[in-house]
Coordinates of C-alpha atoms in Angstrom, one line a residue:
Chain A
M8 CA 27.5 -2.0 56.4
K9 CA 28.6 -2.5 60.0
R10 CA 26.7 -1.0 62.9
K11 CA 28.8 -0.3 66.0
T12 CA 27.8 1.1 69.3
L13 CA 30.1 4.2 69.6
F14 CA 29.1 4.8 73.2
T15 CA 26.2 4.6 75.6
I16 CA 24.7 7.3 77.7
D17 CA 24.3 6.3 81.3
A18 CA 20.8 7.2 82.3
Q19 CA 20.2 4.8 85.2
P20 CA 18.4 4.2 87.4
Y21 CA 15.2 5.4 85.8
R22 CA 16.1 5.2 82.1
Q23 CA 18.1 2.4 80.5
P24 CA 21.6 3.0 79.0
I25 CA 21.1 4.8 75.6
P26 CA 23.2 3.6 72.7
V27 CA 24.6 5.9 70.1
Y28 CA 25.3 4.0 66.8
G29 CA 27.7 4.6 64.0
Y30 CA 27.1 3.0 60.6
F31 CA 30.3 2.2 58.8
F32 CA 30.6 1.6 55.1
G33 CA 33.5 0.6 52.8
S34 CA 37.1 0.3 54.1
E35 CA 38.7 1.3 57.4
E36 CA 39.9 4.6 55.9
K37 CA 38.5 7.7 57.4
T38 CA 37.2 9.3 54.2
L39 CA 34.0 11.0 55.1
A40 CA 31.8 11.2 58.2
V41 CA 28.2 12.5 58.5
M42 CA 26.7 13.6 61.8
G43 CA 22.9 13.7 62.0
A44 CA 20.9 14.9 64.9
I45 CA 22.6 16.2 68.0
R46 CA 19.6 18.2 69.3
G47 CA 16.3 16.6 70.4
D48 CA 14.2 18.3 67.8
E49 CA 16.4 17.6 64.8
F50 CA 14.0 15.0 63.3
Q51 CA 14.7 16.1 59.7
Q52 CA 18.5 15.8 60.3
M53 CA 18.1 12.3 61.8
Y54 CA 15.8 11.2 58.9
T55 CA 18.2 12.6 56.3
A56 CA 21.1 10.6 57.9
A57 CA 18.8 7.5 58.1
K58 CA 18.0 7.8 54.4
L59 CA 21.8 8.1 53.7
V60 CA 22.4 4.9 55.7
Q61 CA 19.7 3.2 53.6
E62 CA 21.2 4.4 50.3
L63 CA 24.8 3.6 51.3
T64 CA 23.8 0.1 52.4
R65 CA 22.3 -0.5 48.9
L66 CA 25.3 1.0 47.1
E67 CA 27.8 -1.0 49.2
A68 CA 25.9 -4.2 48.4
E69 CA 26.1 -3.2 44.7
G70 CA 29.8 -2.7 44.9
K71 CA 29.6 1.0 44.1
I72 CA 31.8 2.3 47.0
I73 CA 35.4 2.4 45.7
G74 CA 37.9 0.2 47.5
D75 CA 39.8 2.6 49.8
C76 CA 36.9 4.7 50.8
G77 CA 35.6 4.5 54.4
L78 CA 32.4 6.2 55.4
L79 CA 30.7 6.8 58.8
V80 CA 27.1 8.0 59.4
I81 CA 25.8 8.8 62.9
P82 CA 22.1 9.3 62.5
C83 CA 21.4 10.5 66.0
A84 CA 23.2 11.4 69.3
G85 CA 20.3 13.3 70.8
Q86 CA 18.1 10.3 71.9
F87 CA 18.2 11.4 75.5
S88 CA 16.5 14.7 74.6
M89 CA 14.5 13.4 71.6
N90 CA 12.6 10.8 73.6
V91 CA 11.4 13.4 76.1
S92 CA 10.6 16.2 73.5
R93 CA 13.4 18.6 74.5
R94 CA 15.8 20.4 72.1
F95 CA 18.7 20.5 74.5
W96 CA 20.0 18.3 77.4
P97 CA 16.9 17.9 79.6
L98 CA 18.5 18.2 83.0
D99 CA 20.3 21.6 82.5
N100 CA 19.1 22.8 79.1
T101 CA 22.7 22.9 77.7
D102 CA 23.3 22.4 74.0
I103 CA 25.8 19.6 73.1
N104 CA 26.6 21.6 69.9
R105 CA 28.0 24.4 72.1
M106 CA 30.3 22.0 73.9
F107 CA 32.8 20.9 71.3
P108 CA 35.6 19.7 71.2
G109 CA 34.3 18.4 74.6
Y110 CA 36.1 17.2 77.6
D111 CA 36.1 13.5 78.8
K112 CA 36.2 14.5 82.5
G113 CA 33.9 17.5 82.3
E114 CA 30.1 18.0 82.6
T115 CA 27.6 15.7 81.0
T116 CA 27.2 17.5 77.7
Q117 CA 31.0 18.2 77.5
R118 CA 31.5 14.4 77.9
L119 CA 29.0 13.6 75.2
A120 CA 30.5 16.2 72.8
W121 CA 33.9 14.6 73.5
R122 CA 32.6 11.1 72.7
I123 CA 31.0 12.3 69.5
F124 CA 34.1 14.1 68.5
E125 CA 36.3 11.1 69.2
A126 CA 34.2 9.1 66.8
L127 CA 34.3 11.9 64.1
K128 CA 37.9 13.1 64.4
G129 CA 40.5 12.2 61.7
Y130 CA 38.1 12.0 58.7
T131 CA 39.2 13.9 55.6
Y132 CA 35.7 15.3 55.1
G133 CA 32.9 16.0 57.6
I134 CA 29.3 16.9 57.1
H135 CA 27.1 18.1 59.9
L136 CA 23.3 18.0 59.3
T137 CA 22.4 20.9 61.6
S138 CA 19.8 23.5 62.4
L139 CA 19.9 27.2 63.1
Y140 CA 19.3 28.9 66.5
L141 CA 16.3 30.7 65.0
S142 CA 13.3 28.8 63.7
G143 CA 12.7 29.4 60.0
D144 CA 12.7 28.0 56.5
F145 CA 15.9 28.0 54.5
I146 CA 16.7 27.3 50.9
P147 CA 18.8 24.1 51.3
H148 CA 22.5 25.0 51.3
I149 CA 26.0 24.2 52.5
R150 CA 27.6 26.5 55.1
I151 CA 31.3 26.7 55.7
M152 CA 32.9 28.6 58.6
D153 CA 35.5 30.9 57.3
T154 CA 38.3 30.0 59.6
G155 CA 41.1 30.3 57.1
W156 CA 41.6 26.6 56.9
Q157 CA 38.6 25.8 54.8
E158 CA 38.4 24.9 51.0
N159 CA 35.4 26.9 49.8
A160 CA 35.4 25.4 46.3
E161 CA 34.6 21.9 47.6
G162 CA 31.3 23.2 48.9
L163 CA 30.2 23.6 45.3
D164 CA 30.4 19.8 44.8
F165 CA 27.1 19.1 46.6
G166 CA 25.1 20.7 43.9
L167 CA 22.8 22.6 46.3
P168 CA 21.5 26.0 45.3
Y169 CA 23.8 28.0 47.6
L170 CA 27.1 27.8 49.5
I171 CA 27.2 30.3 52.4
T172 CA 30.5 31.2 54.0
R173 CA 30.4 32.6 57.5
K174 CA 32.9 34.4 59.7
P175 CA 32.7 32.7 63.0
R176 CA 31.4 34.6 66.0
P177 CA 32.7 33.8 69.5
Y178 CA 29.7 31.5 70.2
D179 CA 30.5 29.5 67.1
T180 CA 33.8 28.4 68.5
T181 CA 32.3 25.6 70.5
T182 CA 30.3 24.1 67.6
L183 CA 31.1 20.8 65.9
N184 CA 31.7 22.5 62.6
Y185 CA 34.3 24.9 63.9
N186 CA 36.2 22.3 65.9
W187 CA 36.1 19.7 63.2
Q188 CA 37.8 22.2 61.0
V189 CA 40.4 23.1 63.6
W190 CA 41.2 19.4 63.8
E191 CA 41.9 19.4 60.0
T192 CA 38.7 17.9 58.7
R193 CA 37.2 19.7 55.7
T194 CA 33.8 20.5 57.2
F195 CA 30.5 21.4 55.8
S196 CA 27.2 22.2 57.6
L197 CA 24.3 21.1 55.5
Y198 CA 21.0 22.9 56.1
T199 CA 17.8 21.4 54.8
K200 CA 14.5 23.2 54.7
A201 CA 13.2 21.8 58.0
T202 CA 14.2 20.9 61.6
D203 CA 11.3 19.7 63.8
F204 CA 9.2 18.2 61.0
I205 CA 10.0 15.8 58.2
D206 CA 10.2 17.4 54.7
E207 CA 10.6 14.4 52.4
K208 CA 11.6 16.4 49.3
S209 CA 14.2 18.4 51.2
A210 CA 15.6 15.3 52.9
Q211 CA 15.9 13.5 49.6
E212 CA 17.6 16.6 48.1
A213 CA 20.1 16.6 51.0
T214 CA 20.8 12.8 50.7
D215 CA 21.3 13.2 47.0
S216 CA 23.7 16.1 47.6
I217 CA 25.9 14.0 49.8
L218 CA 26.0 11.1 47.3
R219 CA 26.8 13.7 44.6
F220 CA 29.7 15.0 46.7
L221 CA 31.0 11.4 47.1
T222 CA 30.6 10.8 43.4
R223 CA 32.3 14.0 42.3
H224 CA 35.2 13.1 44.6
G225 CA 35.5 9.6 43.1
F226 CA 34.4 7.7 46.1
L227 CA 31.2 6.3 44.5
K228 CA 31.1 5.0 40.9
D229 CA 28.2 4.5 38.5
V230 CA 25.6 6.1 40.7
P231 CA 22.9 7.9 38.7
L232 CA 21.8 11.0 40.5
P233 CA 19.9 14.1 39.7
E234 CA 22.2 16.7 38.1
G235 CA 22.1 19.1 41.0
E236 CA 22.2 22.9 40.7
A237 CA 24.9 25.3 39.8
T238 CA 25.8 26.4 43.3
Q239 CA 26.1 30.1 43.9
A240 CA 28.6 31.1 46.6
V241 CA 27.6 33.9 48.9
S242 CA 29.3 35.4 51.9
E243 CA 26.9 35.7 54.8
K244 CA 27.9 39.3 55.2
N245 CA 26.4 40.0 51.7
L246 CA 23.0 38.7 52.7
V247 CA 20.5 41.4 53.1
T248 CA 18.8 41.2 56.6
I249 CA 15.2 42.5 56.7
R250 CA 14.0 43.3 60.2
N251 CA 10.7 44.5 61.7
T252 CA 10.1 47.5 64.0
C253 CA 6.7 46.4 65.3
G254 CA 5.7 43.3 67.2
G255 CA 2.5 41.4 66.3
I256 CA 1.2 38.6 64.2
L257 CA 3.5 37.7 61.3
L258 CA 1.8 37.0 58.0
H259 CA 4.1 36.0 55.1
C260 CA 3.2 37.1 51.6
R261 CA 6.0 35.3 49.8
P262 CA 7.6 31.9 50.6
T263 CA 11.3 31.0 50.7
S264 CA 13.0 30.8 47.3
S265 CA 10.7 33.5 45.9
Q266 CA 12.3 36.1 43.6
V267 CA 11.1 39.5 44.9
Q268 CA 11.4 43.0 43.5
A269 CA 12.6 46.1 45.3
G270 CA 9.7 47.6 47.3
E271 CA 7.5 44.5 47.1
I272 CA 5.5 43.6 50.3
I273 CA 6.8 40.3 51.4
A274 CA 5.2 40.1 54.9
N275 CA 2.8 42.1 57.1
I276 CA 2.9 42.6 60.8
V277 CA -0.7 42.6 62.0
D278 CA -2.2 44.0 65.2
P279 CA -3.1 41.1 67.4
Y280 CA -6.3 42.8 68.6
T281 CA -7.7 44.4 65.5
A282 CA -6.0 42.6 62.5
T283 CA -5.0 46.0 61.1
V284 CA -1.6 46.1 59.4
L285 CA 0.9 47.7 61.7
E286 CA 3.9 47.3 59.4
E287 CA 4.5 46.3 55.8
I288 CA 7.7 44.4 55.4
R289 CA 9.1 45.3 52.0
A290 CA 12.1 44.0 50.1
P291 CA 14.7 46.7 50.1
Q292 CA 16.1 45.5 46.8
K293 CA 15.6 42.8 44.2
G294 CA 16.6 39.3 45.3
T295 CA 15.7 35.8 46.4
I296 CA 14.3 35.0 49.8
F297 CA 16.9 32.8 51.3
F298 CA 15.6 32.6 54.9
A299 CA 12.2 33.3 56.3
R300 CA 11.4 33.3 60.0
H301 CA 8.9 30.6 61.0
A302 CA 6.8 32.3 63.7
Q303 CA 3.1 33.0 64.1
I304 CA 3.8 36.0 66.4
I305 CA 7.0 38.0 66.4
A306 CA 8.7 40.6 68.6
A307 CA 10.1 43.9 67.2
Q308 CA 13.7 44.4 66.1
T309 CA 14.1 40.8 64.9
I310 CA 15.2 39.2 61.6
V311 CA 12.2 38.4 59.5
F312 CA 14.0 37.5 56.2
R313 CA 17.4 37.2 54.7
L314 CA 17.6 38.0 51.0
I315 CA 20.2 37.0 48.5
P316 CA 20.6 40.2 46.4
G317 CA 20.4 40.1 42.6
Chain B
M85 CA 15.0 57.8 89.5
I86 CA 13.8 54.9 87.3
E87 CA 15.0 55.2 83.8
E88 CA 14.6 53.1 80.6
V89 CA 17.8 51.6 79.2
V90 CA 16.4 50.0 76.0
S91 CA 13.1 48.5 75.0
A92 CA 11.4 46.5 72.2
H93 CA 7.8 45.7 71.4
L94 CA 6.8 42.1 72.2
P95 CA 4.3 40.5 69.9
V96 CA 1.1 40.9 71.9
G97 CA 0.4 44.2 73.7
E98 CA 3.5 44.4 75.9
T99 CA 6.9 46.1 75.7
L100 CA 10.1 44.6 77.0
R101 CA 11.8 47.3 78.9
I102 CA 15.2 47.1 80.5
Q103 CA 15.2 49.5 83.4
K104 CA 17.6 50.9 85.9
N105 CA 17.5 52.8 89.2
R106 CA 19.7 55.8 89.0
I107 CA 20.9 57.2 92.3
E108 CA 22.8 60.5 92.1
G109 CA 25.0 62.2 94.6
A110 CA 27.1 65.3 94.4
E111 CA 28.9 65.8 91.1
P112 CA 26.9 63.1 89.4
K113 CA 28.9 63.1 86.2
K114 CA 32.2 62.7 87.9
R115 CA 32.0 59.0 88.7
R116 CA 29.6 56.2 87.8
L117 CA 29.2 52.7 89.2
A118 CA 27.0 50.2 87.4
I119 CA 25.5 47.3 89.4
V120 CA 23.9 44.7 87.1
T121 CA 22.2 41.4 87.7
G122 CA 19.4 39.2 86.4
T123 CA 21.1 38.0 83.2
H124 CA 20.0 34.5 84.0
G125 CA 16.4 34.3 85.0
D126 CA 17.0 31.6 87.6
E127 CA 19.7 33.6 89.5
L128 CA 18.0 35.6 92.2
E129 CA 20.8 36.4 94.6
G130 CA 21.3 39.8 92.9
Q131 CA 17.6 40.7 93.4
Y132 CA 18.2 41.1 97.2
V133 CA 21.4 43.1 96.5
A134 CA 19.7 45.4 94.1
W135 CA 16.9 46.1 96.5
Q136 CA 18.9 46.5 99.6
L137 CA 21.7 48.5 98.0
A138 CA 19.2 51.0 96.7
R139 CA 17.9 51.5 100.3
V140 CA 21.4 51.8 101.8
L141 CA 22.5 54.3 99.2
K142 CA 19.4 56.4 99.6
K143 CA 20.1 56.7 103.3
R144 CA 23.7 57.7 102.5
Q145 CA 22.8 60.1 99.7
P146 CA 24.3 63.1 101.4
L147 CA 27.6 61.2 101.4
L148 CA 27.4 60.0 97.8
R149 CA 29.5 61.5 95.1
G150 CA 28.8 60.5 91.5
T151 CA 26.1 58.2 90.2
V152 CA 25.2 54.6 90.9
D153 CA 23.1 52.8 88.3
I154 CA 21.4 49.6 89.5
Y155 CA 20.1 47.3 86.7
P156 CA 18.2 44.6 88.6
A157 CA 17.0 42.6 85.6
L158 CA 18.9 42.3 82.3
N159 CA 16.6 39.4 81.4
P160 CA 13.2 40.4 82.9
L161 CA 11.3 37.8 80.8
G162 CA 13.5 35.0 82.2
I163 CA 13.0 36.1 85.8
S164 CA 9.2 36.3 85.3
T165 CA 9.0 32.9 83.8
I166 CA 11.5 31.1 86.1
Y167 CA 13.7 30.4 83.1
R168 CA 17.4 30.7 83.0
G169 CA 17.7 31.7 79.4
L170 CA 15.9 34.0 77.1
P171 CA 12.4 32.7 76.5
G172 CA 11.9 31.6 72.9
F173 CA 15.6 31.9 72.0
D174 CA 18.3 29.3 71.9
L175 CA 21.4 31.3 72.9
D176 CA 22.3 32.1 76.5
M177 CA 22.0 35.9 77.2
N178 CA 25.6 35.9 78.5
R179 CA 26.8 34.7 75.0
I180 CA 25.3 37.4 72.8
F181 CA 27.2 40.5 74.0
P182 CA 28.1 43.1 72.8
G183 CA 24.9 42.6 70.9
S184 CA 23.9 43.8 67.5
S185 CA 21.3 46.0 65.8
E186 CA 21.3 43.7 62.8
E187 CA 20.2 40.4 64.3
T188 CA 17.4 39.4 66.8
M189 CA 15.5 41.4 69.4
Y190 CA 17.6 40.0 72.2
E191 CA 20.8 41.0 70.5
Y192 CA 19.4 44.4 70.0
I193 CA 18.6 44.6 73.7
A194 CA 22.1 43.4 74.6
G195 CA 23.5 46.2 72.4
G196 CA 21.4 48.8 74.2
I197 CA 22.6 47.5 77.6
I198 CA 26.2 47.7 76.6
E199 CA 25.8 51.2 75.2
D200 CA 24.2 52.3 78.5
I201 CA 26.9 50.8 80.8
A202 CA 30.0 51.6 78.7
G203 CA 32.0 54.4 80.2
A204 CA 31.2 53.6 83.8
D205 CA 34.2 53.7 86.2
L206 CA 33.3 50.2 87.3
C207 CA 30.6 47.6 86.6
I208 CA 29.8 44.8 89.0
D209 CA 27.9 41.9 87.3
I210 CA 26.2 39.8 90.0
H211 CA 25.4 36.2 89.3
A212 CA 24.2 33.4 91.5
S213 CA 25.0 29.9 90.6
N214 CA 22.4 27.9 88.8
I215 CA 19.9 25.6 90.6
F216 CA 22.4 22.8 90.6
L217 CA 25.3 24.2 92.6
R218 CA 25.9 26.3 95.6
E219 CA 28.9 28.7 95.5
I220 CA 30.7 30.7 98.2
P221 CA 30.9 34.4 97.5
Q222 CA 33.6 34.9 94.9
V223 CA 34.8 37.1 92.1
R224 CA 35.7 35.5 88.7
I225 CA 38.2 37.3 86.6
N226 CA 39.4 36.4 83.1
E227 CA 43.3 36.2 83.2
Q228 CA 43.5 38.7 80.4
S229 CA 41.9 41.4 82.6
A230 CA 43.5 40.3 85.9
E231 CA 46.0 43.1 86.2
M232 CA 43.4 45.7 85.8
L233 CA 40.7 44.2 88.0
L234 CA 42.5 42.4 90.9
P235 CA 43.3 45.6 92.9
L236 CA 39.6 46.7 93.1
A237 CA 38.3 43.1 93.4
K238 CA 40.1 42.7 96.7
F239 CA 37.9 45.4 98.3
L240 CA 34.7 43.6 97.3
N241 CA 34.5 41.5 100.5
M242 CA 34.2 38.2 98.7
N243 CA 35.8 35.1 100.1
F244 CA 37.7 34.1 96.9
L245 CA 39.0 35.7 93.7
W246 CA 39.3 33.1 90.9
V247 CA 41.5 34.1 88.0
H248 CA 40.5 31.7 85.3
S249 CA 41.8 31.0 81.8
A250 CA 40.5 32.8 78.8
A251 CA 38.2 30.8 76.6
T252 CA 37.2 32.1 73.2
V253 CA 33.5 31.5 73.9
L254 CA 33.6 33.8 76.9
E255 CA 34.3 36.7 74.6
S256 CA 30.6 37.1 74.2
T257 CA 29.9 37.7 77.9
L258 CA 28.8 41.0 79.3
A259 CA 32.0 41.3 81.4
Y260 CA 34.4 40.5 78.5
S261 CA 32.6 43.0 76.2
L262 CA 32.7 45.8 78.8
N263 CA 36.3 45.1 79.8
S264 CA 37.2 45.2 76.1
L265 CA 35.6 48.6 75.8
G266 CA 37.7 49.8 78.8
T267 CA 34.9 49.6 81.4
P268 CA 36.3 47.6 84.3
T269 CA 33.8 44.8 85.1
L270 CA 33.9 42.4 88.0
V271 CA 31.8 39.2 87.9
V272 CA 30.5 38.0 91.2
E273 CA 29.2 34.5 91.8
M274 CA 27.5 33.5 95.0
G275 CA 24.8 31.3 96.5
V276 CA 22.5 29.1 94.5
G277 CA 19.8 29.5 91.8
M278 CA 16.2 30.2 92.6
R279 CA 17.1 31.2 96.2
I280 CA 18.3 34.3 98.1
T281 CA 21.1 33.9 100.7
K282 CA 20.7 37.1 102.7
S283 CA 24.0 36.8 104.5
Y284 CA 25.9 36.7 101.1
G285 CA 23.9 39.6 99.8
D286 CA 24.8 41.7 102.9
Q287 CA 28.4 40.7 102.6
L288 CA 28.5 41.9 99.0
I289 CA 26.8 45.2 99.9
T290 CA 29.5 45.9 102.4
G291 CA 32.0 45.1 99.6
I292 CA 30.3 47.5 97.2
L293 CA 30.4 50.3 99.8
S294 CA 34.1 49.5 100.3
V295 CA 34.8 49.7 96.6
M296 CA 32.8 53.0 96.4
S297 CA 35.0 54.4 99.1
Q298 CA 38.1 53.4 97.1
L299 CA 36.6 55.1 94.0
F300 CA 35.9 58.3 96.1
M301 CA 32.2 57.8 95.6
L302 CA 31.4 57.7 99.4
E303 CA 32.6 60.4 101.8
E304 CA 33.0 58.0 104.7
P305 CA 35.7 55.6 105.8
C306 CA 36.0 52.4 103.9
P307 CA 34.1 49.6 105.8
P308 CA 36.5 46.8 106.9
V309 CA 36.6 43.8 104.5
A310 CA 38.4 40.5 104.9
P311 CA 41.2 39.8 102.4
P312 CA 40.1 37.2 99.9
I313 CA 41.9 34.1 98.8
V314 CA 43.3 34.7 95.3
S315 CA 43.6 31.6 93.2
T316 CA 44.1 30.4 89.6
D317 CA 42.7 27.4 87.8
G318 CA 45.7 25.4 89.0
N319 CA 44.5 25.5 92.6
V320 CA 41.0 24.3 91.8
A321 CA 40.1 20.6 91.7
F322 CA 36.8 19.4 90.1
V323 CA 34.7 16.4 91.2
N324 CA 32.2 15.1 88.6
A325 CA 29.8 12.2 88.9
N326 CA 30.7 9.2 86.8
A327 CA 27.3 7.6 87.2
S328 CA 23.7 8.8 87.1
G329 CA 21.5 8.7 90.2
I330 CA 20.7 10.7 93.3
F331 CA 23.5 12.6 95.0
I332 CA 23.6 12.2 98.8
P333 CA 26.3 14.6 100.3
R334 CA 28.5 13.5 103.2
V335 CA 30.0 17.0 103.6
R336 CA 28.7 20.5 104.0
H337 CA 29.3 23.5 101.7
E338 CA 32.3 25.7 102.8
E339 CA 33.7 22.8 104.8
R340 CA 37.4 22.0 104.7
V341 CA 38.2 18.4 103.6
E342 CA 41.2 16.1 103.3
E343 CA 42.4 14.4 100.2
G344 CA 40.5 11.1 99.9
Q345 CA 37.7 12.1 102.2
L346 CA 34.2 10.9 101.2
L347 CA 32.3 13.8 99.7
G348 CA 29.1 11.9 98.9
L349 CA 27.3 9.0 97.2
I350 CA 25.5 8.5 94.0
A351 CA 22.5 6.5 95.2
D352 CA 20.3 4.1 93.3
P353 CA 16.8 4.4 94.9
L354 CA 15.5 1.6 92.7
S355 CA 17.8 -1.1 94.1
G356 CA 18.9 0.5 97.3
G357 CA 22.5 0.3 96.1
V358 CA 25.3 2.8 95.7
R359 CA 26.3 3.5 92.2
E360 CA 29.4 5.6 93.1
E361 CA 31.3 6.9 96.0
L362 CA 32.9 10.3 95.4
H363 CA 36.1 11.2 97.2
S364 CA 38.0 14.5 97.4
P365 CA 41.0 14.6 95.0
A366 CA 42.7 17.3 97.2
S367 CA 42.7 18.8 100.6
G368 CA 41.1 22.2 100.7
L369 CA 37.9 24.2 100.9
I370 CA 34.6 23.0 99.2
F371 CA 33.7 26.3 97.5
T372 CA 31.2 24.7 95.1
L373 CA 28.8 21.9 96.2
R374 CA 26.0 20.1 94.4
E375 CA 22.6 21.4 95.5
Y376 CA 20.2 19.6 93.2
P377 CA 20.1 15.9 93.9
V378 CA 19.5 14.4 90.5
V379 CA 22.7 13.9 88.6
N380 CA 23.7 12.5 85.3
E381 CA 27.1 11.0 84.4
G382 CA 29.4 14.0 84.3
S383 CA 27.3 16.3 86.5
L384 CA 29.5 18.6 88.6
I385 CA 29.5 17.6 92.3
A386 CA 32.1 19.9 93.9
R387 CA 35.0 22.2 93.4
I388 CA 37.8 22.1 95.9
L389 CA 40.1 25.0 96.4
G390 CA 43.4 23.4 97.4
G391 CA 46.9 24.6 97.9
A392 CA 48.1 27.1 100.5
L393 CA 45.0 27.8 102.6

């Protein structure tokens, strides 16, 4: 393993220059790169990348990375925000993951996106450990932007429960995932269960899934790993969105991953003054809870669940 | 008349209502002008325009033909919390249009706003700058819509019409969405965040009255307006900080500068030193100037409108 300073963020005079490190393994080839936390609350993403650094360091020392394979892991590029408890860039609240491919002469977060992208460009495979714009619990999964350049079948090689394909919306076109693909890297977003707290089981599952991908593609040898799951591919447009019509306190009845029946109550919206049930949120059909909003109180007309039918 | 555009229940005992002030003249269905502002909660220049325009039009109601809808706050929760974005939501409001009835509350609200404005003869979407930059009164037009919008924009009494390139991400703005639906929409930028510049607001109100005359919505002569500078991206030079620190300007907003002229310093109050001197890359007019002193590496300091001035 070689640790290199990819760039530093100038934060003088009141904060010191902040380094962003890349951890390199194997050869000089650009085989696979993993981007960890970009936002300041992506603790789970940083931790997952850190666990991967730990695992790859051990595997490299044991000679289990094949000769021409070169790997890069960037655990965190969000230190400036993370150290002051902010999700986005603290000065202007902009999101680095809405600034790709970046611009080296542009605004601060455009420059940071450009520097991150310079480090990540040219790899055959790219994995971004990312988080959604809505707080909630997911079943761990791989997500691929359906840009027309992607290879969906490779998303099955992680052995995670689901592979979700998504047609990009205009605001997706400035994300790392979208631009990485445009620059001809086969790109996957890996969503674990958590974002702003550490979920050890889910972090281990994500780390194992990346090692499984590397093994299945012949870049690692003789690495015993859990078998993984038979991944089910689902287009995002086929997910069933369950929304609420009342605002109030949100009380979940069934956790993520639950199998639910048509008509089953899966959450209640409760009056914040009287605790009476204002709305029963029912599953419109049989399926698996793929996403559940994480919120104590919730406004009306909002996604509460996403269900995988069947 | 105050009307509700769209609403949704908030979690605890409150309803988020988007409202508009409808002012009708003769033949109210014949023409409709929409004046919208308050998408970003820290942009308050449009608050003065909404207030003053309503007063001006009420006085002129006998001369008014058609309907003027004034939407003073597309993001009322942002304005009430001194927050640029949508409280509790990651995406910028001007990146979620045309909205959706299948996603979040704010996308539902965005969809209701679009539905209400669509079909107007003209929409004017008023923005201030953010708290960091001060802007001269200007209209920004996506190059894809330039042919349709430039003729009317010239009557808006703004100093500058900036025809900018089309970025995919801008497809989710209010203006792009409305223009795509065939509702001509002009985007005004002026002043600075969290402040009201009365002179700019009055200048825009004169422009709005002028445009209304052009649309045959006011039975009075078109008030005189100054012709704007029309420019494309090629005539605009950017100055960004390359060091973090405190920006100390050496020029004033709306000043004309020469190429190489010192625009300001990035000061280091800890050491008393200068971290960077910033010079103008072109001769021209400073139409954007840094207002907020704290800068990071990359922070925008100024935009210079060069070329044939």
